Amino acid sequence: MIRPVRKAVFPVAGLGTRFLPATKALPKEMLTIVDKPLIQYAVEEALEAGIEEFVFVTGRGKTTMEDHFDHAFELEQVLGERGKDGALRQVASATLKPGQISFTRQQKPLGLGHAIWCARNFVAGEPFAVFLADDLILGKPGVLKQMVDAYNVVGGNVVGVEDVPREMTNRYGILDVVEDDGRLARARGLVEKPDPAEAPSTLSIIGRYILQPEVFEHLERHEKGAGGEIQLTDAIARTIGDIPFYGYRFSGDRFDCGSRRGFIEANIAFAMQIDGLRDQVCDVLKKYSRTPRKIYE
Ligand code: UTP
């Protein structure tokens, strides 16, 4: 029997070193693409896929996230009095239902696997989704919905995958594929950040996972992997053989918003989707691309 995916874990306790000083007091996932924080895009994608319970694993800046997904009474009252209905709708769009969202602390940033392990009591023995919100994906339907539809047919562990250039395999978890129909690839193994020469394929895991709770049995051991961190991919790899493992090639455009280039690209791409903003952004880009301008003079 394939059990439904009702819960999602959002690890947001990373150090975010590539975005310092912005991430000194603020989680990277609160950085905005145009006017919405990365974490809200992820929560909206999860809601679209039918997720009912949200678990955030936090480090710094927990309160900004708690506030973001809560009612903002004073703000809502003032906007209401001033008849700012559009703004009020924007504020309401980021509110989750009472009891629908939980927070736990990672305490020490020991790696993604450790962050997920911290959510074990909330997941409580059910299949669950994991979102890395800095992987922002424009997809219709959203990527988790695509993956849930595939999972409801095949079950097991399903991860979102993308082909990367071979020279980049040492940045990702890479699948060792046995069967591939172009959309779903069944794998017999998984290697974290392999050297290009040793990578079993170029199919890399991106920030979406549907996992069975058995993965916690392996995370429990707190074994360190690549980079001295407790890796989620190592725990998933250990379940292969007991639990079928698939990579799902999603349709959509992915932006690696954990890097400055990806973050800026996402801002431009998302702004270009907005009527009324598109032309202004084109003008700005033309202005700065004609000749490199020094803005401080
Ligand atoms: P990254 O590898 O992007 O690391 O984490 P990072 O610390 O966020 O950013 P940089 O590389 O220092 O700039 C991938 C995901 O795992 C979470 C992060 O919040 C991010 O969503 N994470 C990572 C944790 O929650 N805890 C950890 O100990 C490590």
PDB file of N, CA and C in Angstrom, residues 283-295 297:
ATOM      1  N   ASP A 283      14.210  47.825 -19.330  1.00  0.00           N
ATOM      2  CA  ASP A 283      14.879  49.133 -19.406  1.00  0.00           C
ATOM      3  C   ASP A 283      16.097  49.173 -18.489  1.00  0.00           C
ATOM      4  N   VAL A 284      15.913  48.666 -17.283  1.00  0.00           N
ATOM      5  CA  VAL A 284      17.023  48.680 -16.311  1.00  0.00           C
ATOM      6  C   VAL A 284      18.182  47.837 -16.829  1.00  0.00           C
ATOM      7  N   LEU A 285      17.850  46.654 -17.355  1.00  0.00           N
ATOM      8  CA  LEU A 285      18.920  45.775 -17.840  1.00  0.00           C
ATOM      9  C   LEU A 285      19.667  46.411 -19.004  1.00  0.00           C
ATOM     10  N   LYS A 286      18.906  47.060 -19.888  1.00  0.00           N
ATOM     11  CA  LYS A 286      19.547  47.739 -21.032  1.00  0.00           C
ATOM     12  C   LYS A 286      20.490  48.805 -20.521  1.00  0.00           C
ATOM     13  N   LYS A 287      20.007  49.576 -19.565  1.00  0.00           N
ATOM     14  CA  LYS A 287      20.788  50.693 -19.034  1.00  0.00           C
ATOM     15  C   LYS A 287      22.133  50.212 -18.483  1.00  0.00           C
ATOM     16  N   TYR A 288      22.114  49.116 -17.740  1.00  0.00           N
ATOM     17  CA  TYR A 288      23.359  48.675 -17.096  1.00  0.00           C
ATOM     18  C   TYR A 288      24.182  47.747 -17.962  1.00  0.00           C
ATOM     19  N   SER A 289      23.597  47.209 -19.057  1.00  0.00           N
ATOM     20  CA  SER A 289      24.398  46.290 -19.866  1.00  0.00           C
ATOM     21  C   SER A 289      25.075  47.003 -21.031  1.00  0.00           C
ATOM     22  N   ARG A 290      24.622  48.215 -21.356  1.00  0.00           N
ATOM     23  CA  ARG A 290      25.238  48.954 -22.461  1.00  0.00           C
ATOM     24  C   ARG A 290      26.738  49.105 -22.225  1.00  0.00           C
ATOM     25  N   THR A 291      27.073  49.752 -21.130  1.00  0.00           N
ATOM     26  CA  THR A 291      28.478  49.861 -20.729  1.00  0.00           C
ATOM     27  C   THR A 291      28.509  49.626 -19.227  1.00  0.00           C
ATOM     28  N   PRO A 292      29.534  48.975 -18.726  1.00  0.00           N
ATOM     29  CA  PRO A 292      29.595  48.792 -17.272  1.00  0.00           C
ATOM     30  C   PRO A 292      29.634  50.161 -16.605  1.00  0.00           C
ATOM     31  N   ARG A 293      28.621  50.473 -15.816  1.00  0.00           N
ATOM     32  CA  ARG A 293      28.555  51.788 -15.175  1.00  0.00           C
ATOM     33  C   ARG A 293      28.970  51.668 -13.722  1.00  0.00           C
ATOM     34  N   LYS A 294      29.712  52.630 -13.264  1.00  0.00           N
ATOM     35  CA  LYS A 294      30.030  52.666 -11.830  1.00  0.00           C
ATOM     36  C   LYS A 294      28.893  53.413 -11.155  1.00  0.00           C
ATOM     37  N   ILE A 295      28.224  52.766 -10.199  1.00  0.00           N
ATOM     38  CA  ILE A 295      27.047  53.416  -9.632  1.00  0.00           C
ATOM     39  C   ILE A 295      27.376  54.365  -8.481  1.00  0.00           C
ATOM     40  N   GLU A 297      29.640  56.800  -8.632  1.00  0.00           N
ATOM     41  CA  GLU A 297      30.216  58.084  -9.055  1.00  0.00           C
ATOM     42  C   GLU A 297      29.138  59.146  -9.202  1.00  0.00           C
TER      43      GLU A 297
END
